[in-house]
GROMACS .gro file of C-alpha atoms in nm:
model
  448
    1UNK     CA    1   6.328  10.550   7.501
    2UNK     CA    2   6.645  10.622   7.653
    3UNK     CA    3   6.810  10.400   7.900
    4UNK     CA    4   7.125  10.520   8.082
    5UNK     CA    5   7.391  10.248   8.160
    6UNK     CA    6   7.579  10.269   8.470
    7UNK     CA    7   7.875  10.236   8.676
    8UNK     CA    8   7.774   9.901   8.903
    9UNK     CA    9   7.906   9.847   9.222
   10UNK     CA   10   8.139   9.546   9.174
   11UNK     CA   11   8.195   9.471   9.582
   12UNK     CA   12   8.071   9.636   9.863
   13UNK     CA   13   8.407   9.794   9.929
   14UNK     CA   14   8.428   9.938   9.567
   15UNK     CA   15   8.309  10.303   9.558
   16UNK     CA   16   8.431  10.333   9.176
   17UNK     CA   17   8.556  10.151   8.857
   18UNK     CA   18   8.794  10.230   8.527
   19UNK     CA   19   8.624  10.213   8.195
   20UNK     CA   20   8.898   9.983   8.010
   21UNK     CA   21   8.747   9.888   7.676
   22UNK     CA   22   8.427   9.942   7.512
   23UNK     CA   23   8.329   9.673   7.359
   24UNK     CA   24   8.069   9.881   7.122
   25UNK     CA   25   8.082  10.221   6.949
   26UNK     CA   26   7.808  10.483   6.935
   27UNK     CA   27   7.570  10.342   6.653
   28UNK     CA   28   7.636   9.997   6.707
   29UNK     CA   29   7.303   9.832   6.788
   30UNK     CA   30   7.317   9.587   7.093
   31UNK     CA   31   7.140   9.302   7.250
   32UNK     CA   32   7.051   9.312   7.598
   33UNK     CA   33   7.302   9.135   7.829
   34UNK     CA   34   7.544   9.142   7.595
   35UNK     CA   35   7.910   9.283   7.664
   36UNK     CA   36   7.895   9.653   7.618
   37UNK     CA   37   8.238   9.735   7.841
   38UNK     CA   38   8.488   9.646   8.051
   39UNK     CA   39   8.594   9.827   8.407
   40UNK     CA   40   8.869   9.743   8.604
   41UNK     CA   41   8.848   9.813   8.996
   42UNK     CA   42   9.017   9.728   9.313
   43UNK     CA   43   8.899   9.358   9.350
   44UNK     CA   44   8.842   9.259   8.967
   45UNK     CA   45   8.825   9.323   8.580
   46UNK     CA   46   8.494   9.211   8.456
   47UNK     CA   47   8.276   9.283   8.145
   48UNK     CA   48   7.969   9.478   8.224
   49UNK     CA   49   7.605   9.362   8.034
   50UNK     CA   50   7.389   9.546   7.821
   51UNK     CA   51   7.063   9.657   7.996
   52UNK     CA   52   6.856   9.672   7.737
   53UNK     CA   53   6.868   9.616   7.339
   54UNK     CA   54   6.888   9.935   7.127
   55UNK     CA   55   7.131  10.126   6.961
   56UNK     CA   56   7.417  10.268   7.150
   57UNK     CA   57   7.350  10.640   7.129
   58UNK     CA   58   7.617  10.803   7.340
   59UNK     CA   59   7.954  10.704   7.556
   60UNK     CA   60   8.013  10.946   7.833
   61UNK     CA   61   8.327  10.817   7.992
   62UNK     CA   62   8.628  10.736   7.771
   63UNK     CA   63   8.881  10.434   7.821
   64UNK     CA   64   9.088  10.470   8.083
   65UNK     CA   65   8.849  10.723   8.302
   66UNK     CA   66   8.786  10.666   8.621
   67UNK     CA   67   8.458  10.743   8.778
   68UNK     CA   68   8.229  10.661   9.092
   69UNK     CA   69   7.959  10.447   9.117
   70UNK     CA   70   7.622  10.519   8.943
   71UNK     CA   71   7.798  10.747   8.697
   72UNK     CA   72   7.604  10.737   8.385
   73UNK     CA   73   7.843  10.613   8.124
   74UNK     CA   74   7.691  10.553   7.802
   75UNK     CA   75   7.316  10.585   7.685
   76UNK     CA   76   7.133  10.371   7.506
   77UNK     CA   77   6.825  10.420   7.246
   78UNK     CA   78   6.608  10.166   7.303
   79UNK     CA   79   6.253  10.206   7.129
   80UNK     CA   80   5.968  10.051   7.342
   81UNK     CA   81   6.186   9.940   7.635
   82UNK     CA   82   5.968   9.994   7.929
   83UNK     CA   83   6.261  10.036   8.195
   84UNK     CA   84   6.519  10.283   8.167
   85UNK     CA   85   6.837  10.366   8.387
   86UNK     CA   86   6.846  10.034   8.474
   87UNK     CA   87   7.183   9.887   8.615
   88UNK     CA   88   7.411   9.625   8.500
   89UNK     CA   89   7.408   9.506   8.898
   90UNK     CA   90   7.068   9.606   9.024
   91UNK     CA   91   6.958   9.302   9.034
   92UNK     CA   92   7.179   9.198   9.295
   93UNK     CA   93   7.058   9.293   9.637
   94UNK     CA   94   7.321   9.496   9.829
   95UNK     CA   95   7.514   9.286  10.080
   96UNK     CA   96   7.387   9.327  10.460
   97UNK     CA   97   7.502   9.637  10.681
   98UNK     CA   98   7.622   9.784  10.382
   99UNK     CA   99   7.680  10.168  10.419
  100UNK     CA  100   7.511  10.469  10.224
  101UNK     CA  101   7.721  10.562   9.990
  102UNK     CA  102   7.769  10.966   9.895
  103UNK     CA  103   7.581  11.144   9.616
  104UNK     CA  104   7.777  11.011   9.289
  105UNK     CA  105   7.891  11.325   9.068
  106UNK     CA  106   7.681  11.214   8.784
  107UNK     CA  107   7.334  11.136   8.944
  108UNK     CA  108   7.228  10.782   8.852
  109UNK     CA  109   6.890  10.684   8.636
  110UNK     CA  110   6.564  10.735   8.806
  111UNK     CA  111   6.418  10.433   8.745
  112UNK     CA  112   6.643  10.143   8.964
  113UNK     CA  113   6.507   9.853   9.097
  114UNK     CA  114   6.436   9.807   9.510
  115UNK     CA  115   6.567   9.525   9.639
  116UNK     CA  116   6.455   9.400   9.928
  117UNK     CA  117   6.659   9.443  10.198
  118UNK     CA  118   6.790   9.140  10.345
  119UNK     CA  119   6.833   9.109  10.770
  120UNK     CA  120   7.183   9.127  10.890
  121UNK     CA  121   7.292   8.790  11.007
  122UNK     CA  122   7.430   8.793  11.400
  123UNK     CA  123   7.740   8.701  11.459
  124UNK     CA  124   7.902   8.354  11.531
  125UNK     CA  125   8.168   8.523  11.802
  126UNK     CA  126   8.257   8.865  11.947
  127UNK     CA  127   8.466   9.026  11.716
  128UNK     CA  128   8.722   9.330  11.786
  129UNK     CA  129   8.666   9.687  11.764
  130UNK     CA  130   8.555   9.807  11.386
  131UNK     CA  131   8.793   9.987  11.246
  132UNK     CA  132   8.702  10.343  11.267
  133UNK     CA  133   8.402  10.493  11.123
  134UNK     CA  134   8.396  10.686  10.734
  135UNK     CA  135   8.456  11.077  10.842
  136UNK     CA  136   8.171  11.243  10.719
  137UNK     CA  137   8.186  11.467  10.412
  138UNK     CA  138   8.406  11.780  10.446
  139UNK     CA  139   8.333  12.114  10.285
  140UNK     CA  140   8.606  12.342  10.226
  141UNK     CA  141   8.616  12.698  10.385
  142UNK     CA  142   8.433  12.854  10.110
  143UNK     CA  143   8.158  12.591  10.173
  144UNK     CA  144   8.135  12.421   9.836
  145UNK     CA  145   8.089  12.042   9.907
  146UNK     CA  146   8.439  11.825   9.901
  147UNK     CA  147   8.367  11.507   9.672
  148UNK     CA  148   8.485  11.191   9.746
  149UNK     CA  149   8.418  10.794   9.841
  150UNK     CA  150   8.372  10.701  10.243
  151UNK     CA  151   8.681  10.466  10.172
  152UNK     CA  152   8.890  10.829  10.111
  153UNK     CA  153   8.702  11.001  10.366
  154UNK     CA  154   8.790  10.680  10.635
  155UNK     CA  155   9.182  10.721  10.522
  156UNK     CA  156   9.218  11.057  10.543
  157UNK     CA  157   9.005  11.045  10.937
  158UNK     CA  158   9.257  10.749  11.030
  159UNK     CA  159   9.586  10.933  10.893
  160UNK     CA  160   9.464  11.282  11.014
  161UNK     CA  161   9.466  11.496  10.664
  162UNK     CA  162   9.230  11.743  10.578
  163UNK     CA  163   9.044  11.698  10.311
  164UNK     CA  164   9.038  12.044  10.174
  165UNK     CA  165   9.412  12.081  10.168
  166UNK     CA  166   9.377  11.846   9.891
  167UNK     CA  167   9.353  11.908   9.541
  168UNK     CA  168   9.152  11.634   9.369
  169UNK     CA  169   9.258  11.479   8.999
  170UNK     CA  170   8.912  11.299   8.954
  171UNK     CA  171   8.580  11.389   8.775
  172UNK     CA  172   8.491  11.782   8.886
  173UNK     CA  173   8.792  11.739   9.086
  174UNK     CA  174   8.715  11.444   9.293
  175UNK     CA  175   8.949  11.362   9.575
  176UNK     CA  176   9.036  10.960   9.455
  177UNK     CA  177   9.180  10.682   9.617
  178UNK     CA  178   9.522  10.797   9.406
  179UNK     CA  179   9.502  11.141   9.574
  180UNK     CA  180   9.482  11.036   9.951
  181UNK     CA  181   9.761  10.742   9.863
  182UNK     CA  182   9.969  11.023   9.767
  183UNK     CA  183   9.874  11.234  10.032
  184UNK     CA  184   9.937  10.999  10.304
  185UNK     CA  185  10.280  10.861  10.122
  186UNK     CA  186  10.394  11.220  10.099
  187UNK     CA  187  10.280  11.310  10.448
  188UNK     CA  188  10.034  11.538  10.379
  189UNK     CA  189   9.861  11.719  10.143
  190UNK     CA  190  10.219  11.823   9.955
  191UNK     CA  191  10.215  11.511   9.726
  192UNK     CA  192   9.871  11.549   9.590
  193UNK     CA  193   9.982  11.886   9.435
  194UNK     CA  194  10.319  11.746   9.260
  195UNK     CA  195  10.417  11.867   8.961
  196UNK     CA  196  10.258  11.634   8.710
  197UNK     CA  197  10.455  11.387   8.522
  198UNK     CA  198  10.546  11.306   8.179
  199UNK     CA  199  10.245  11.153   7.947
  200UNK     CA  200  10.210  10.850   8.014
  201UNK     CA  201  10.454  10.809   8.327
  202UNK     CA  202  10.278  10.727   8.667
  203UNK     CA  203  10.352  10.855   9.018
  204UNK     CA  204  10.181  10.897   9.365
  205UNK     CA  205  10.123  10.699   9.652
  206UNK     CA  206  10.274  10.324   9.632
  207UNK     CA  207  10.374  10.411   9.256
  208UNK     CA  208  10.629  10.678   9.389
  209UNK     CA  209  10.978  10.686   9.192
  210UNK     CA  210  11.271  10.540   9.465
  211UNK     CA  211  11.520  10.753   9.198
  212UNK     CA  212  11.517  11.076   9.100
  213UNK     CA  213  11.315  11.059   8.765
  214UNK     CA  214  11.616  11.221   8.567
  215UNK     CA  215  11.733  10.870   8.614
  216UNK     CA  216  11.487  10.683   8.438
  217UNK     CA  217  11.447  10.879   8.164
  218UNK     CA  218  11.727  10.873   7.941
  219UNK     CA  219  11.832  10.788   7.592
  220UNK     CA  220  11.605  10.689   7.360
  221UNK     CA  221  11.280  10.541   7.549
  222UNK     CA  222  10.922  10.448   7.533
  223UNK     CA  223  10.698  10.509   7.765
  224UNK     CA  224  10.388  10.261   7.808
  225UNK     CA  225  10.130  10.373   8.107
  226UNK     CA  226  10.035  10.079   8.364
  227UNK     CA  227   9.674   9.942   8.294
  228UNK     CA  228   9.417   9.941   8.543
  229UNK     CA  229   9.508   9.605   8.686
  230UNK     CA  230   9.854   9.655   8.608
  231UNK     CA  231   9.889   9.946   8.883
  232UNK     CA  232   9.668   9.783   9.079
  233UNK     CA  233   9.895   9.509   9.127
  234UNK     CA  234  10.194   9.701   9.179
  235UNK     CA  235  10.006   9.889   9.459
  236UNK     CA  236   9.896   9.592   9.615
  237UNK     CA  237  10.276   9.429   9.604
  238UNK     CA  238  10.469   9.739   9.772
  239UNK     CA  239  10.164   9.768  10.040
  240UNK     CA  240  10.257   9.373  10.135
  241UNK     CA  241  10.649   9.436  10.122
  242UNK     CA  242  10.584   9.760  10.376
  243UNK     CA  243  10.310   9.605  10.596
  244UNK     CA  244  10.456   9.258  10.648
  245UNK     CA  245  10.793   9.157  10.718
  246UNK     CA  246  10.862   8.872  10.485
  247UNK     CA  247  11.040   8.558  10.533
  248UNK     CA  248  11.104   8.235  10.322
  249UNK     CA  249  11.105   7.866  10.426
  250UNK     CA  250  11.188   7.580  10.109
  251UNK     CA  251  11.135   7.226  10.101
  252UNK     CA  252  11.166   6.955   9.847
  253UNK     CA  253  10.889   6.699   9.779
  254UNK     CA  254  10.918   6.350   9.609
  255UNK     CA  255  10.628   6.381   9.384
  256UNK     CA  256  10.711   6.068   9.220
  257UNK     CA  257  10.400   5.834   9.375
  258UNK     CA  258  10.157   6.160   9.287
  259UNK     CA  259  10.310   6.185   8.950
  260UNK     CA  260  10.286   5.785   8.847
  261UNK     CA  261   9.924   5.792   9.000
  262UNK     CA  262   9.798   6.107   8.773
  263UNK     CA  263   9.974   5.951   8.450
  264UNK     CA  264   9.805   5.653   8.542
  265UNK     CA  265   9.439   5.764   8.572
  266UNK     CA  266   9.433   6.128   8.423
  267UNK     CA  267   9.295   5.977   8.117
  268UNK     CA  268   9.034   5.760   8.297
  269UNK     CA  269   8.982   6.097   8.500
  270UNK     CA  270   8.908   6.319   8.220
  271UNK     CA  271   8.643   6.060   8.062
  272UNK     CA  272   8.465   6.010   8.358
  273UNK     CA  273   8.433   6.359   8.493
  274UNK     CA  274   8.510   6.611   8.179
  275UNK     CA  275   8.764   6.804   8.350
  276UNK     CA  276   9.124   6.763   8.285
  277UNK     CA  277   9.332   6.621   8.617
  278UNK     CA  278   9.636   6.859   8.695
  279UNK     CA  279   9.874   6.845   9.003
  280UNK     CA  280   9.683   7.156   9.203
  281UNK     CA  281   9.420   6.978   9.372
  282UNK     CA  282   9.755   6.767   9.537
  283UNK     CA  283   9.866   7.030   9.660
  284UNK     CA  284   9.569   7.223   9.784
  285UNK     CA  285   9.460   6.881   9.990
  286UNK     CA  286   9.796   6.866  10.157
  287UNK     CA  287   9.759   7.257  10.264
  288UNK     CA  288   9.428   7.200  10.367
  289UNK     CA  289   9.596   6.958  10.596
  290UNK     CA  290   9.874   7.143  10.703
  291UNK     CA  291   9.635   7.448  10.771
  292UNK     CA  292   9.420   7.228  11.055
  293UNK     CA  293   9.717   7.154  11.233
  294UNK     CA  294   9.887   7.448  11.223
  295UNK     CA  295   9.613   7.748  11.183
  296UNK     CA  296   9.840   7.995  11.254
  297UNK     CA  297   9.958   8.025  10.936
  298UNK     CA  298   9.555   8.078  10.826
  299UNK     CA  299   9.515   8.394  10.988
  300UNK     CA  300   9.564   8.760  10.928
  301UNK     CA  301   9.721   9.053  11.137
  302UNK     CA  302   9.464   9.334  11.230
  303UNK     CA  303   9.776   9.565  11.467
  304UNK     CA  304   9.784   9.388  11.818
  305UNK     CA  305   9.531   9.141  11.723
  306UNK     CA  306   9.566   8.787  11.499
  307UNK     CA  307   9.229   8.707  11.347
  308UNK     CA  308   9.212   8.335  11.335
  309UNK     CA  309   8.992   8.191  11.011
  310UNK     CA  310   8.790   7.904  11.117
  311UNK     CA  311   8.732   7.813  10.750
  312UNK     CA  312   8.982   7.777  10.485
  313UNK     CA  313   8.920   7.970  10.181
  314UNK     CA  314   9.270   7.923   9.963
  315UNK     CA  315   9.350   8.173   9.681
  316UNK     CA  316   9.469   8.064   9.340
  317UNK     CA  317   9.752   8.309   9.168
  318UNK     CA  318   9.603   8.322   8.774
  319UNK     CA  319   9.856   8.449   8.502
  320UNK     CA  320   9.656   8.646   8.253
  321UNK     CA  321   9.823   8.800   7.940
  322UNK     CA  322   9.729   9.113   8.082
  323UNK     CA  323   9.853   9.053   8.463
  324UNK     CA  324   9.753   8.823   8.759
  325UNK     CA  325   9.494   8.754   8.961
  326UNK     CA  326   9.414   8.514   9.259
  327UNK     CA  327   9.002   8.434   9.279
  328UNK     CA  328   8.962   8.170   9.562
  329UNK     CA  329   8.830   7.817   9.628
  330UNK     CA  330   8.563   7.906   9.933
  331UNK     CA  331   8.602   7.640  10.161
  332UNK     CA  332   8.830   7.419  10.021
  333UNK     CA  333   8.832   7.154  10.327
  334UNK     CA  334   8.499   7.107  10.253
  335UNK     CA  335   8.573   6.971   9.888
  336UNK     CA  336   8.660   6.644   9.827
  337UNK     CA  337   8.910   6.588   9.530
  338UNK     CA  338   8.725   6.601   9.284
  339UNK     CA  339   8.549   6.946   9.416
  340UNK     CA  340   8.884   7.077   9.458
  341UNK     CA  341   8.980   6.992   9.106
  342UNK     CA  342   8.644   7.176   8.948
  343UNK     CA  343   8.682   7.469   9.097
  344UNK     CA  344   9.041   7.529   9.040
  345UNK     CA  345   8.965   7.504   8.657
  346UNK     CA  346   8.606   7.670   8.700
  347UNK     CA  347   8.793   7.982   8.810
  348UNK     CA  348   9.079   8.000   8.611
  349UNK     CA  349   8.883   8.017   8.298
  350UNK     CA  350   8.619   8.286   8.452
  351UNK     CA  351   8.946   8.486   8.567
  352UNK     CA  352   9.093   8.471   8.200
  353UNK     CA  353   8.724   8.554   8.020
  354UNK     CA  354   8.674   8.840   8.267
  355UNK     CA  355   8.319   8.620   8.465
  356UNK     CA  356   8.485   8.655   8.767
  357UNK     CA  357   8.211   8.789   9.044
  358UNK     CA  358   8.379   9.031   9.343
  359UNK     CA  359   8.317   8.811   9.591
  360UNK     CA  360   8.561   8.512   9.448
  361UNK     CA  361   8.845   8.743   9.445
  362UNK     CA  362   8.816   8.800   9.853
  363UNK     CA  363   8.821   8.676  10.227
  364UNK     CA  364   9.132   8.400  10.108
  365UNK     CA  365   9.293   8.262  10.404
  366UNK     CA  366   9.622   8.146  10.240
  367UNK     CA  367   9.724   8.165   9.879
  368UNK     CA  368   9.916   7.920   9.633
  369UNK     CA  369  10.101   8.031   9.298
  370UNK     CA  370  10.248   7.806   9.044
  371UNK     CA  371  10.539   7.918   8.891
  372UNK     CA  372  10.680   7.568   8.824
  373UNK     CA  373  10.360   7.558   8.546
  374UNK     CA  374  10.592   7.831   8.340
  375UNK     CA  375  10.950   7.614   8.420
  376UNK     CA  376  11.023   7.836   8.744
  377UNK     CA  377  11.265   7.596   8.923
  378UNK     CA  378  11.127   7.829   9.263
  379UNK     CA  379  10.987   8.145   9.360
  380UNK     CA  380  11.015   8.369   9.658
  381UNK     CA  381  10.628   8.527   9.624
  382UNK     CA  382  10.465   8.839   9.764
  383UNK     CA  383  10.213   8.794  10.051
  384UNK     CA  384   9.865   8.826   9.940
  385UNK     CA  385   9.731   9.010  10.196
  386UNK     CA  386   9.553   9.031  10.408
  387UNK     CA  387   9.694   8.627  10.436
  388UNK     CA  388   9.994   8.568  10.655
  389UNK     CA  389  10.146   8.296  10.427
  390UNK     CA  390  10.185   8.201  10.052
  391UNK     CA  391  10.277   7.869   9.889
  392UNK     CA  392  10.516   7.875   9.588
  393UNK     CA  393  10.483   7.573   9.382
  394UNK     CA  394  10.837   7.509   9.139
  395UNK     CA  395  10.858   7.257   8.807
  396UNK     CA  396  10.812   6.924   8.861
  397UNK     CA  397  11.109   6.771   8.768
  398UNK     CA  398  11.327   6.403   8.744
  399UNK     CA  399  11.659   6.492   8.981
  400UNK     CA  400  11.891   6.235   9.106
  401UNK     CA  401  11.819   6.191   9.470
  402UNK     CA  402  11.998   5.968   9.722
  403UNK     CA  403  11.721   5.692   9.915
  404UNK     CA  404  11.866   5.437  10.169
  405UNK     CA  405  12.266   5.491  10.040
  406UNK     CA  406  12.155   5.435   9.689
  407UNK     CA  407  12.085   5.717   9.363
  408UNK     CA  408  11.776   5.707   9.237
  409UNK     CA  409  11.572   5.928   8.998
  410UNK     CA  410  11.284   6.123   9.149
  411UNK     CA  411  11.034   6.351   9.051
  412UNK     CA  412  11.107   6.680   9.276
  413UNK     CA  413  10.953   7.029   9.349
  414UNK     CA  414  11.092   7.281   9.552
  415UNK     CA  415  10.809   7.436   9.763
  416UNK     CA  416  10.863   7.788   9.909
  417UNK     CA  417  10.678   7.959  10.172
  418UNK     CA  418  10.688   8.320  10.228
  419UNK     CA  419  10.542   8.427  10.557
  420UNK     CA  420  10.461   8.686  10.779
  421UNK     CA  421  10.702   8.723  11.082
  422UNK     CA  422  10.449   8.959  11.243
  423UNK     CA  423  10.216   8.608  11.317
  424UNK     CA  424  10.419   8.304  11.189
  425UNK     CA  425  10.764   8.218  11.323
  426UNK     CA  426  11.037   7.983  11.115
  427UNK     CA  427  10.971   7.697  11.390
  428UNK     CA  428  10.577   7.690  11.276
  429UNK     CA  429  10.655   7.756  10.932
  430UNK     CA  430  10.864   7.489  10.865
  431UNK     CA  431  10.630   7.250  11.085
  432UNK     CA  432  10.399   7.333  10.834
  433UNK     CA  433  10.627   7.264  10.505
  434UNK     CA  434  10.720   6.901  10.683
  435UNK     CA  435  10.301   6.872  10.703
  436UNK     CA  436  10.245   6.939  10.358
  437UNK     CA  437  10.574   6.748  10.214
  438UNK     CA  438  10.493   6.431  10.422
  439UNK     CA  439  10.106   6.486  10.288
  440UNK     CA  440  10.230   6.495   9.890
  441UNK     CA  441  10.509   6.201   9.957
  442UNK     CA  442  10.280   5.942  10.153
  443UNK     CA  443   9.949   6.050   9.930
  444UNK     CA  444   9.670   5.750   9.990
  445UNK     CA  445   9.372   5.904   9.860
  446UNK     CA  446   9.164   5.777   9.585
  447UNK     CA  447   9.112   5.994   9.293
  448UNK     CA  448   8.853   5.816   9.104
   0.00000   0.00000   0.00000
């Protein structure tokens, strides 16, 4: 019997994935659940599961193709399975409210599970207008049908561009999120219909050359295309540099009483609890403090308004060899040290073996990165938006410092915080830097 393997829904913002890797080649046989692909999309990379055991008879999307979800992208043979077109998500009920979405190109498999549906929970507090509704799905004027995700459809409605002045680059020329980037970037439909570039070189939308290209290439070069998550990133970084107006606030910390207390119990730590003791969980406790008292800085900008975040969900910046990512501790002043300390190394290693779920790469607050880990003496990060404020954590390091008219040799770090003028001004931002440096230097708390 023949079981078709999908495209899942990673998020219920993510109308389509990029097959990265397949893990298997046609005639490889295969165990259900285990890794058959990889996909990169908006919110995570993540290897998809097996549905069933078999042989793999057929891939229908190469590496490197993008497609929507419920595209059938491989089949597999798999003699006396009783379930086929089953997908590597469907048994995960869809999150409440979520919309329908459009007819995929490729229709999905018959046979899918029903969930049932779930009631919408009411909400704790009025909240402002939605932002406005997914336009519904244009035709063009010789009435053929316009393919493309509600996200597309919503951008083009909110930046007024018709739909079927655009020529689409996806599957059976599907207008993608690439295309309307462009479009609206290029103001209008002109920059979807650019001449394409070289193989290999990538342009459009946030990825648009600030030179002319006659610049770049010259000589003798190489040219390597961006992955997935690589362009991804880049999008994501020149979206926070337009949106937000950036500006930095540094402090220095005497880390010395942290850094005597870890080398005194980290081995006593690691026995008792199997997880190694690093310096994070110091500093995530002293921005959880520094957060209640000044919660301005854990907010986000939606135009006129400042959404205020009762809880405090801080993201953690990941180096991966193949780019970054920042999956975040839910809750964190809910955790005592301990919980703090756990779920920092619980999802590092699920960001850097590709476990990570959707939801634990969204709704941060604030975010923390750790250059100092690589030697950085500081850093000057991007915003992670839709946060107002990042924390940039520099090497610990022994300086000669002057204390009450005498030298004495400290361990320092240089703490930088790049925020969002839009919502945070320098008087609260560096109110919150004196929070979190008096928080590290007069540290009380137990550990063990």
């Amino acid at each position: 019997m023949a079981v078709e393997v999908i495209m899942p829904q990673m998020g219920e913002s993510i109308f389509e994935g990029t097959v990265t890797k397949w893990l298997k080649k046609p005639g490889d046989k295969i165990e259900r659940d285990e890794p058959l692909f990889e996909i990169s999309t908006d919110k995570v990379d993540a290897e998809i599961p097996s549905p069933a055991a078999g042989v793999l008879k057929e891939i229908k999307v190469t590496e490197g193709q993008t497609v929507p979800i419920q595209t059938v992208v491989a089949v597999i043979d798999a003699a006396g399975t009783p379930a086929a077109g089953v997908s590597p998500a469907a048994a995960a009920p869809p999150a409440p409210g979520r919309a329908k979405t459009e007819t995929p190109a490729t229709p999905p498999a018959k046979a899918e599970a029903k969930p049932a549906a779930s009631p919408a929970p009411a909400p704790a507090a009025p909240r402002p207008s939605a932002p406005p509704a997914a336009a519904p799905a244009a035709a063009r004027g010789d009435g053929q049908r316009i393919h493309s995700s509600p996200l597309v459809r919503r951008l083009a409605k909110e930046n007024s561009i018709d739909l079927a002045t655009l020529t689409g680059t996806g599957a059976g020329g599907r207008i993608s999120k690439k295309d309307i980037l462009a479009a609206i970037a290029g103001g209008g439909a002109g920059a979807a219909r650019a001449a394409a570039p070289p193989a290999g070189a990538q342009t459009g939308g946030p990825l648009e050359n600030a030179v002319p290209r006659e610049r770049i290439y010259f000589g003798s070069y190489q040219v390597q295309p961006m992955t997935t998550m690589r362009q991804k990133i880049a999008e994501h970084m020149v979206v926070s540099k337009r949106v937000s107006p950036h500006v930095y606030s540094i402090e220095e910390a005497d880390m010395t009483r942290i850094a005597l207390l870890r080398g005194r119990v980290k081995d006593e730590f690691e026995k008792r609890n199997e997880v190694k003791l690093t310096f994070m969980p110091f500093f995530l406790r002293a921005c959880v403090q520094a957060l209640r008292a000044f919660p301005t800085v854990n907010a986000s900008a939606d135009g006129a308004n400042v959404v205020l975040h009762p809880e405090i969900n801080i993201g953690i910046a990941v180096a991966l060899d193949w780019g970054l990512i920042v999956p975040v501790v839910k809750n964190a002043d809910e955790k005592n040290f301990l919980g703090l300390q756990r779920a920092i190394n619980d999802l590092a290693e699920r960001a850097r073996t590709k476990k990570l779920k959707p939801e634990e790469v969204q709704e941060s607050t604030f975010s923390v990165t750790n250059p100092g880990t690589y030697g950085g003496l500081m850093g000057l990060p991007v915003i992670n938006q839709p946060n107002v404020a990042i924390l940039g954590v520099g090497a610990i390091q022994k300086r000669p410092v002057v204390i009450d008219d005498a030298i004495a040799i400290r361990s320092m770090v240089y703490l930088t915080l790049s925020y969002d003028h839009r919502v945070v001004d320098g008087a609260i931002a560096h109110q919150f830097m004196g929070k979190v440096k008096a928080s590290l230097e007069d540290w009380s708390e137990e550990v063990l």
